[in-house]
XYZ file of C-alpha atoms in Angstrom:
554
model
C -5.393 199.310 85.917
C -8.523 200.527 87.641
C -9.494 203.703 88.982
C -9.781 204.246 92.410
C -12.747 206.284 93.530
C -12.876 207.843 96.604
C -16.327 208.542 96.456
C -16.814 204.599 97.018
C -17.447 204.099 100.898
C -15.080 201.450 100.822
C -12.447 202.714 98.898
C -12.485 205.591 101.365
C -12.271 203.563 103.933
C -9.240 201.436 103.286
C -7.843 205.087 102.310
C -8.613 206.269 106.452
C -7.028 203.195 107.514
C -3.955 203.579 105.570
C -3.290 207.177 106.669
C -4.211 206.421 109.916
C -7.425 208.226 110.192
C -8.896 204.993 111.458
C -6.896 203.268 114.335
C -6.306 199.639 112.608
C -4.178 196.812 113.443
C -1.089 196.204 111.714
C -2.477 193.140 109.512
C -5.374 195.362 108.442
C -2.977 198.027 107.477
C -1.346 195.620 105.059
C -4.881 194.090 103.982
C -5.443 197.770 103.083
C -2.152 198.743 101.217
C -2.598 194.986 99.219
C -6.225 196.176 98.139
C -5.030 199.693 97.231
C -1.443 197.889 95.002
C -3.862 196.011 93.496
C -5.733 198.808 91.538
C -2.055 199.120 89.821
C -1.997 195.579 88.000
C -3.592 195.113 84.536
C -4.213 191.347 84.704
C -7.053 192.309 87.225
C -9.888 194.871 87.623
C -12.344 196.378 90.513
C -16.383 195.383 89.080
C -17.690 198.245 90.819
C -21.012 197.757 89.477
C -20.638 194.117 91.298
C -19.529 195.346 94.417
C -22.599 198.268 94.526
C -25.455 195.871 93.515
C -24.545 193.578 96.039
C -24.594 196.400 98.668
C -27.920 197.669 97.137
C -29.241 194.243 98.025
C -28.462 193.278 101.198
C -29.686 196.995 102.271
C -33.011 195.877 101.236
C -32.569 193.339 103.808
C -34.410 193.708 107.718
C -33.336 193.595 110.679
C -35.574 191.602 112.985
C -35.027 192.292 116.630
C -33.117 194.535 119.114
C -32.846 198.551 118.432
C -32.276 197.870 114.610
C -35.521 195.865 114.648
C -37.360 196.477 111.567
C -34.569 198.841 110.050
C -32.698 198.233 106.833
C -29.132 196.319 106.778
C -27.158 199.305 105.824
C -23.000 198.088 105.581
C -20.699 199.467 107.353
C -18.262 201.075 105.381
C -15.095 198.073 106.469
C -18.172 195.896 105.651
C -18.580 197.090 102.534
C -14.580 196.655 102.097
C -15.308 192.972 103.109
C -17.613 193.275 100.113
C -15.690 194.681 97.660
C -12.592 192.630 98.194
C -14.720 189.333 98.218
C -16.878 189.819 94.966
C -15.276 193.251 93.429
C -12.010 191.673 92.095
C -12.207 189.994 88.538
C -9.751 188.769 85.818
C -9.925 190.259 83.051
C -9.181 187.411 80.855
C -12.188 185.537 81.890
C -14.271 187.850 84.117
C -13.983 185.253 86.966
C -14.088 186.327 90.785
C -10.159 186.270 92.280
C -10.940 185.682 95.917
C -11.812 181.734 96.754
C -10.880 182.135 100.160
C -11.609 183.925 102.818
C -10.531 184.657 106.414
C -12.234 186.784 108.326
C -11.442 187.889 112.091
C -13.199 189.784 114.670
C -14.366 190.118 117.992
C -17.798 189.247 119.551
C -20.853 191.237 119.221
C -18.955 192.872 116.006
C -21.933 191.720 113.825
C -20.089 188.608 111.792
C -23.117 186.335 111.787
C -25.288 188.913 110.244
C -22.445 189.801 107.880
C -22.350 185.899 107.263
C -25.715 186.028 106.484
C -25.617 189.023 104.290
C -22.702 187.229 102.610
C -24.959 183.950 101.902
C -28.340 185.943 100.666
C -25.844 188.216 98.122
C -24.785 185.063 96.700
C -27.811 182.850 96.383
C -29.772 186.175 94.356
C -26.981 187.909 92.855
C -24.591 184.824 91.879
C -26.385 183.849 88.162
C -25.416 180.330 89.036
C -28.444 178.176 88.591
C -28.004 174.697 91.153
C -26.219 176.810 93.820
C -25.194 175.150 97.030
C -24.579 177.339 99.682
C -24.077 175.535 103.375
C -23.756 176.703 106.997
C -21.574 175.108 108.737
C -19.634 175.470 112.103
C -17.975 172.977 114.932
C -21.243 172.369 116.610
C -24.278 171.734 115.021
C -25.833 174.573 117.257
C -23.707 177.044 116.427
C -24.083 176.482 112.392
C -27.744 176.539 113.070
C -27.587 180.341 114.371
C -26.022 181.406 110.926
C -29.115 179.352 109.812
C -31.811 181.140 111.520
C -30.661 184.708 110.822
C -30.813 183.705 106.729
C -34.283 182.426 107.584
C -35.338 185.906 108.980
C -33.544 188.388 106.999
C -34.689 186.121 103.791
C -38.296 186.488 105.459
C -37.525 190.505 105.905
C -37.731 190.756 102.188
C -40.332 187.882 101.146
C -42.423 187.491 103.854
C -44.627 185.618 101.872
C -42.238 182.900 100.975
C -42.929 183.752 97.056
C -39.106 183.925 96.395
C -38.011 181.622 99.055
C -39.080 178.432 100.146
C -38.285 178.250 103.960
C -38.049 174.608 105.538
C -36.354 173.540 108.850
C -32.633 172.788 107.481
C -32.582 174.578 103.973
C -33.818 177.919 102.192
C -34.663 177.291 98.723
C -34.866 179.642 95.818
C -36.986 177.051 93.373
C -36.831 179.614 90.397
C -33.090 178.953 90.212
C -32.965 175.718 91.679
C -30.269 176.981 94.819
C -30.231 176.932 98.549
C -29.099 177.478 101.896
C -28.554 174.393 104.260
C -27.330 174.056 107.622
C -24.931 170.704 107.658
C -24.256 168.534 110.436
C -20.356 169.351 111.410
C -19.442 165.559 111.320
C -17.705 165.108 108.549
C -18.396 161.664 107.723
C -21.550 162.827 106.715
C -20.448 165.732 104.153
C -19.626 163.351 101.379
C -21.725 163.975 98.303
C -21.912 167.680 98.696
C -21.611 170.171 95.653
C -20.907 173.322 97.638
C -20.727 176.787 95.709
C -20.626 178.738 98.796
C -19.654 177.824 102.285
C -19.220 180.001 105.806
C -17.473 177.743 108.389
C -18.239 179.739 111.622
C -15.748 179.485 115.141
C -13.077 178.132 113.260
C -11.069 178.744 116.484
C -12.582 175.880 117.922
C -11.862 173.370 115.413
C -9.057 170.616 116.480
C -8.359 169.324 112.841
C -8.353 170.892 109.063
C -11.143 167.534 108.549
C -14.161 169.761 107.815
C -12.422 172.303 106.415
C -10.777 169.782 103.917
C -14.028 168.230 102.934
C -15.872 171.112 102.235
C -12.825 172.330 99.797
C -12.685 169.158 98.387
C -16.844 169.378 97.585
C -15.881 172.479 95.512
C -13.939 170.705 92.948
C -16.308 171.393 90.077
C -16.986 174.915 90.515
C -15.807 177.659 88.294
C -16.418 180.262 91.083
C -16.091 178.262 94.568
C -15.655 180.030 97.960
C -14.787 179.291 101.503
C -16.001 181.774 104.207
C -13.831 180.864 107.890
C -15.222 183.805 109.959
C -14.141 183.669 113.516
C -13.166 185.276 116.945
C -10.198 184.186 118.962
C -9.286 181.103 120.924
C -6.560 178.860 121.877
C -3.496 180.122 119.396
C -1.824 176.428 119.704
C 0.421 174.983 116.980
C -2.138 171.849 116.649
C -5.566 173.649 116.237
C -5.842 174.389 112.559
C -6.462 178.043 112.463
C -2.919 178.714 113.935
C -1.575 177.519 110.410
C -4.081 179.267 108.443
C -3.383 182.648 110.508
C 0.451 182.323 110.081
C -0.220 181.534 106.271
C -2.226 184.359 105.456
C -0.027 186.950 107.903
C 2.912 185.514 105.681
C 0.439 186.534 102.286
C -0.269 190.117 103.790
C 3.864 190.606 104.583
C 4.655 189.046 101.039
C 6.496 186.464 102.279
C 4.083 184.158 100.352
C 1.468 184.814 97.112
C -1.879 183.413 96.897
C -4.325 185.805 94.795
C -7.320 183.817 95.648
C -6.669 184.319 99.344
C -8.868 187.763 101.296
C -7.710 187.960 105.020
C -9.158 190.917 107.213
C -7.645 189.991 110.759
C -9.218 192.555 113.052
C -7.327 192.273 116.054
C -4.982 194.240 119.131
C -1.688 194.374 118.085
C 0.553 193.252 120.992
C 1.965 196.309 122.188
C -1.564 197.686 122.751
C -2.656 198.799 125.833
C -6.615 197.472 125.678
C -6.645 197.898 129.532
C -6.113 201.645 129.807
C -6.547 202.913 126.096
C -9.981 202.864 124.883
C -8.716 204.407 121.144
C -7.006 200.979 120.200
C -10.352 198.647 121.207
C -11.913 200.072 117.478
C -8.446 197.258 116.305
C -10.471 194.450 117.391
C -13.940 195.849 117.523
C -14.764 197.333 113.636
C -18.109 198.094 114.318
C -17.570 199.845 117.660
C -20.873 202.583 118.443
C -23.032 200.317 116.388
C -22.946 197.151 117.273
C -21.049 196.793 120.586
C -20.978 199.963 122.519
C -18.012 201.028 124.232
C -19.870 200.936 127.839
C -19.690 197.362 127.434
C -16.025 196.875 126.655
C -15.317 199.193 129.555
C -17.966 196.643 131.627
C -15.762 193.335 130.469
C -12.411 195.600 131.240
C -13.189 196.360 134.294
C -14.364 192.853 135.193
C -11.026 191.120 134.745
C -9.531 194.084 136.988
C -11.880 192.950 139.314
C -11.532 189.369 138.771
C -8.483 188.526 136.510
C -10.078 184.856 136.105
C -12.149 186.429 133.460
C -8.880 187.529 131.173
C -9.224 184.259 128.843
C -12.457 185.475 127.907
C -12.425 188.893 127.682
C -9.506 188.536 125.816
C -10.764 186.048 123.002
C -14.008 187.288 122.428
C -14.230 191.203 123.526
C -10.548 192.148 122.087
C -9.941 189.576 119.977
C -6.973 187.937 120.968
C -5.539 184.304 121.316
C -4.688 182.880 124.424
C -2.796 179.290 125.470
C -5.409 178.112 127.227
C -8.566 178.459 129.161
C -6.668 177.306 132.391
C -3.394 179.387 131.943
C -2.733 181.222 135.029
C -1.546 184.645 133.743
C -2.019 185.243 129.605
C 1.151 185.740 127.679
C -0.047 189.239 126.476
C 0.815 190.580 130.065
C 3.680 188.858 130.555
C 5.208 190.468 127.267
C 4.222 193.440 129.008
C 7.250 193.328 132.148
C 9.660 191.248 130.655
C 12.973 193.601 130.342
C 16.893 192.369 130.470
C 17.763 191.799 134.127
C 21.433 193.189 135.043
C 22.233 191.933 138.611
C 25.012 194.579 138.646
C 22.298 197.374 138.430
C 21.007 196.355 141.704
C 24.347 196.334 143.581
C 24.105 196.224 147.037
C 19.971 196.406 147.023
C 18.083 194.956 149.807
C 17.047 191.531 148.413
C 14.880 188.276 148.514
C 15.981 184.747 147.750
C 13.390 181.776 146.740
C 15.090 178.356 145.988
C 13.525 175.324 144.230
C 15.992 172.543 144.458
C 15.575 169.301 142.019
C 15.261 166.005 144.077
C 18.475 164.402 142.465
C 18.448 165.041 138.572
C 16.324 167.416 137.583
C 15.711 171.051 137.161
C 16.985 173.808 140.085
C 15.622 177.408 140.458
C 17.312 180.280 141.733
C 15.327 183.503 142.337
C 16.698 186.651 143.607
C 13.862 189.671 144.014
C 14.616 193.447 144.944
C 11.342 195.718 146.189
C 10.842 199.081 144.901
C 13.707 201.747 145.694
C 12.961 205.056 144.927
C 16.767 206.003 144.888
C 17.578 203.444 142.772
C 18.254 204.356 138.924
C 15.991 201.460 136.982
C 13.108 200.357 137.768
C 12.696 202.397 140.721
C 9.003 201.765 141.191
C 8.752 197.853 140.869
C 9.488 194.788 141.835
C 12.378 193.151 139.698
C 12.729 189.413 139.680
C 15.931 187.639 138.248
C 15.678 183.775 138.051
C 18.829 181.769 137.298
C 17.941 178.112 136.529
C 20.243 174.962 136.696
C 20.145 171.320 134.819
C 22.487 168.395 134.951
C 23.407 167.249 131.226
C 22.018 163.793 131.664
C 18.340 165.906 131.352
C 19.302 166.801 127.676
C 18.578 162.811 127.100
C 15.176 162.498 128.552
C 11.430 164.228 127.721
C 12.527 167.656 127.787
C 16.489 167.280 126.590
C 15.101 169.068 123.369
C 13.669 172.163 125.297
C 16.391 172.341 127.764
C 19.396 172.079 124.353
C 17.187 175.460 122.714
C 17.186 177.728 126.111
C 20.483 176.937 126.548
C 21.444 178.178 123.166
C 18.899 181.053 123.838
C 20.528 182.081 126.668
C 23.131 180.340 128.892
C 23.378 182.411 131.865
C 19.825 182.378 132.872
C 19.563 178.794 131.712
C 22.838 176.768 132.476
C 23.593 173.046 131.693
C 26.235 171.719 134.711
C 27.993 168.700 133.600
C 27.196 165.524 134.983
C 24.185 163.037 136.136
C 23.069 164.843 139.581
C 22.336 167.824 140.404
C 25.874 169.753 141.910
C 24.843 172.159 144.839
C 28.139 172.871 145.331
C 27.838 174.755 142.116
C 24.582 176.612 142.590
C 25.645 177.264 145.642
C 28.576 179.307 144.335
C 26.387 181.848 142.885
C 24.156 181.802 145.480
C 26.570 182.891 147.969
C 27.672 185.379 144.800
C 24.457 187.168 145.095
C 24.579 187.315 148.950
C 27.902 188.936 148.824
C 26.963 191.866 146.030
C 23.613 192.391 147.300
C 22.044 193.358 150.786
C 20.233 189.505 151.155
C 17.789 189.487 154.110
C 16.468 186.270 153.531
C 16.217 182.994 151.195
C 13.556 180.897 151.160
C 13.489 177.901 150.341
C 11.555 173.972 151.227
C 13.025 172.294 153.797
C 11.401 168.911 152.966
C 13.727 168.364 150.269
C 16.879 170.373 151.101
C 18.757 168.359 153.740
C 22.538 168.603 151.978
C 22.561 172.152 150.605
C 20.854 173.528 153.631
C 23.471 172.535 155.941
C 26.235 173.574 153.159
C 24.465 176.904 153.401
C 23.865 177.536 156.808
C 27.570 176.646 157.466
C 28.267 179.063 154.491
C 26.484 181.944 156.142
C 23.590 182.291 154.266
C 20.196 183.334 155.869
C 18.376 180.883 155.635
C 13.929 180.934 156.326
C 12.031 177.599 155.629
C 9.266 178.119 153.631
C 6.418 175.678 153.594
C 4.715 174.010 150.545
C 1.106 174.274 151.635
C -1.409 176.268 149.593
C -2.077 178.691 152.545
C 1.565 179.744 152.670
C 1.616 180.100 148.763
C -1.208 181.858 148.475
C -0.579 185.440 149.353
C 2.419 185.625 147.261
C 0.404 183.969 144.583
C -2.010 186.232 144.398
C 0.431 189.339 145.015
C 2.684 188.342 141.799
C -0.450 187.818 139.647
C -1.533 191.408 140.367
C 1.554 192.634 139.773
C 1.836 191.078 136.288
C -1.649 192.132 135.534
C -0.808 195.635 136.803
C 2.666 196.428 135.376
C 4.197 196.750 138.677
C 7.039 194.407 138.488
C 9.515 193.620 135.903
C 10.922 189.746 134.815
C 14.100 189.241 133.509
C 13.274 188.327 129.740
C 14.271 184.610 129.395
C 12.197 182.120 126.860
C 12.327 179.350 129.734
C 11.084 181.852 132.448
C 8.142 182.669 129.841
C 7.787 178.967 129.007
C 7.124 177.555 132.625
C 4.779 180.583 133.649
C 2.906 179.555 129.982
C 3.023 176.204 132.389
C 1.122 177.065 135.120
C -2.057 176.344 136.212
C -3.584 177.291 140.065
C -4.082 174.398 142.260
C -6.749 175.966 144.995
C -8.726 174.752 148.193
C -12.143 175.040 149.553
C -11.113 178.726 151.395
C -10.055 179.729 147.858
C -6.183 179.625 148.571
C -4.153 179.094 145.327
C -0.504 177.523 144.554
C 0.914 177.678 141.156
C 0.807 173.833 139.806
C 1.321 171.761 136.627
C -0.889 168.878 134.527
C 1.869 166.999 133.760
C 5.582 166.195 135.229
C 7.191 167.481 131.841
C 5.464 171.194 132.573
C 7.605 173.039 134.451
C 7.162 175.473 136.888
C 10.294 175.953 138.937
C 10.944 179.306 138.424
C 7.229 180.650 138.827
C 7.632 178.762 142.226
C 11.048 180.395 143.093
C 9.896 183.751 142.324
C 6.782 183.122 144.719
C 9.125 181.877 147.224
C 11.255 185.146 146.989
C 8.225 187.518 147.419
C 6.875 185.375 150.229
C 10.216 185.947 152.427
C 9.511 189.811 151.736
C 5.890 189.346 152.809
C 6.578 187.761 156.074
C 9.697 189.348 156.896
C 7.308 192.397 157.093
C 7.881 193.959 153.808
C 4.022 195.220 153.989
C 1.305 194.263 151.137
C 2.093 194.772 147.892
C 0.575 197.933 146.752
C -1.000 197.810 143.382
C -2.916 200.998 142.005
């Protein structure tokens, strides 16, 4: 067992996050109890005099430019926690290092290249490993080269003279112990041969394939002490980009679900109930050197910019607070969906003044049903907002082509809001049954729906009573309620019944638009669908132009 001082910065620090004196995200919290458990187990000790020594030297380091210019590189205390977990862990059978691997994961102007850095120049004069090959590396050679660069100055800070250091344009090399620092070229093909001690891979977020990744590992076959640096912000969080599986593996090593030793994860991050919008106390989650590096004037800057312009979310998101995304093109991020999905009960809304939007399938494919209620103030739930319930229809030939798998799960998921009607076509007769259900338990004033491609169940409906309002396909006719349900997403003012296949299609869309900047929710491909997004903007539209007023968003 070790003893764990509390006079050590970074002791103390993983003690504030743990009792909450420091707002942290919930995978920090669990970085922070593992560090702490492991001062309990005898097969392993805390080098303190490692961990200090390597802190002494990269505060002799200088910074170069900006309002630290010429100042010391004093650690942070969670850098210095970086620090300790990296190099401070031994075994004490053979005095080896037990962290290998490393993922570390933070937002943009947080300071990770110059921790990177700090990282690189602690190991090339403090690792008493003579032939030491330490390599910068990232998905674009440019981005690699910045890593570069900032060794090249802060190794300059300290040896201006190049006496130590011998400075060229792709390596730093320390002749008196025969290492260096290189920059590599991120093509792969190219790696083989390497000997690497130490490498940083930076933006791993951007990498489509584990190919670098793997051939860097597989360069550190022969070392007693090897380890791999991924240091990254957010991006796309998609099943095929690597990062996804090397996230989910080391949440599952902070939750115990898994054991790897070698394996350090800090994941600084918004957990997804956070409020980043409104509550400046949870940005510190994402941003661990907040009043030092990034000031919070700025984040409230980039905040208010997507309010202003919710086009910027994707970015703001990934690299301000830290946070994957689908895509660069998504319409409306999953993060605020999350935030208005809520169970939908129709019979809570009994006798409400309501809006119908209908998306009917050609022949054999998927139907929409959308029924909307505006804001009551008399009613008892959800008095204040907009509440959309979507009801969406399949024939059971479907479950054979592209999508049959999709369709089989959220129809398992959920049945009602996602119902499989036996045959090859689609039968109107049967969506028609609940449509004229809704009209007869709630206060209908109109349903929308395109006329183009409506012929049979129109007719069926109009002789069935139902109010009936074409509502045209254009762009300029979309656009309104396009525009009205994004703000109301972005701005909590309407709630979506909580379906997987609702979430699914709006994860779908993308915005078609036109020279006067008039949007329409579309697809990139026929398997993405998008029928209920378009039902639900059919259903606000008839409230728009039936004179239902602008939608009021504060």
């Amino acid at each position: 067992m070790s003893v764990y001082e509390l006079t050590k910065p970074y002791n103390q620090y993983a003690d504030d996050i743990v009792t909450g004196r420091i707002k942290a995200s919930r995978n920090i919290i669990l970085a922070c109890r593992r560090y702490q458990e492991w001062f309990k187990r005898d097969d392993i000790y805390m080098d303190y005099e490692e961990v200090d020594r390597r802190i002494r030297v990269v505060g002799r380091l200088k910074h170069w430019k900006g309002v630290y210019n010429k100042k010391p590189f004093i650690l942070l205390p969670y850098q210095q926690w970086i620090f300790a977990n990296i190099f401070g862990w031994k075994w004490k059978d053979t005095n080896l290092r037990v962290t290998k691997n490393v993922l570390l994961f933070m937002a943009r102007k947080s300071g990770k290249t110059a921790l990177a850095s700090a990282l690189c120049i602690s190991q090339l004069l403090l690792d008493n490993n003579n032939g030491q090959e330490i390599d910068c590396l990232a998905n674009s050679g440019a981005q690699a080269k910045i890593l570069f660069e900032m060794n090249r100055n802060f190794t300059k800070s300290i040896d201006p003279n190049g006496i130590i250091f011998k400075r060229y344009r792709d390596t730093i090399k320390m002749p008196h112990t025969d290492s260096e620092i290189a920059v590599r070229n991120a093509d792969s093909m190219t790696l083989d041969g390497l000997n690497s001690s130490t490498f940083i891979l930076d933006e791993y977020h951007a990498a489509k394939t584990t190919e670098l990744y793997d051939v860097m590992k597989t360069s550190q076959g022969a070392q007693q002490q090897p380890l791999a640096i991924v240091i990254t912000t957010a991006g796309f969080l998609l099943a095929t980009y690597p990062l996804y599986e090397m996230r989910k593996m080391c949440i599952d090593i902070l939750e115990g679900k898994k054991k790897d030793d070698t394996q350090f994860t800090a994941l600084y991050e918004q957990d997804e109930d956070d409020d980043w919008m409104n509550d400046e106390s949870c940005w510190i989650k994402s941003n661990p050197s907040l009043g030092y590096t990034v000031m919070p004037q700025y984040l409230r800057d980039q905040v208010q910019s997507v309010k202003n312009q919710p086009s910027n979310t994707f970015g703001v998101l990934t690299k301000n607070f830290n946070m994957f995304c689908q895509s660069s093109d998504t319409w409306i991020q999953e993060f605020y969906l999350n935030k208005v999905v809520q169970h939908v009960d129709l019979e809570d809304f009994k006798d409400e003044e309501a809006y119908i939007g209908v998306d009917l399938a050609a022949v054999s494919d998927l139907t929409c049903t959308t029924i909307m209620f505006p804001p009551n103030p008399n009613r008892a739930k959800y008095p204040d907002k907009f509440v959309f319930k979507t009801i969406c229809y399949v024939p059971s030939s479907t479950l054979d082509g592209v999508n049959g798998q999709k369709y089989s799960q959220f129809s398992n998921v959920d049945k009602y809001t996602f119902r499989v009607i036996d045959g090859n076509v689609t039968d109107y007769n049967e969506i028609l049954k609940d449509q004229m259900s809704m009209v007869n338990s709630h206060n209908v004033q109109y349903v929308a729906y395109d006329s183009w491609n409506s012929t049979q169940w129109a007719i069926e409906a109009t002789n069935q009573g139902l109010p009936l309002v074409p509502f045209s396909q254009s762009l300029g006719n979309f656009n309104k309620p396009t525009k009205d349900l994004e703000r109301m997403v972005l701005s909590g003012k309407c709630i979506i019944d909580d379906a997987p296949f609702i979430k699914w299609c709006f994860n779908n869309v993308v915005l078609k638009r036109d020279y006067n900047e008039n949007i329409k929710p579309s697809k990139e491909t026929k398997e993405n669908k998008i029928d209920p997004v378009i039902s639900m903007c059919e259903a606000l539209g008839a409230y728009l132009s039936s004179g239902g007023g602008d939608v009021e968003v504060v």
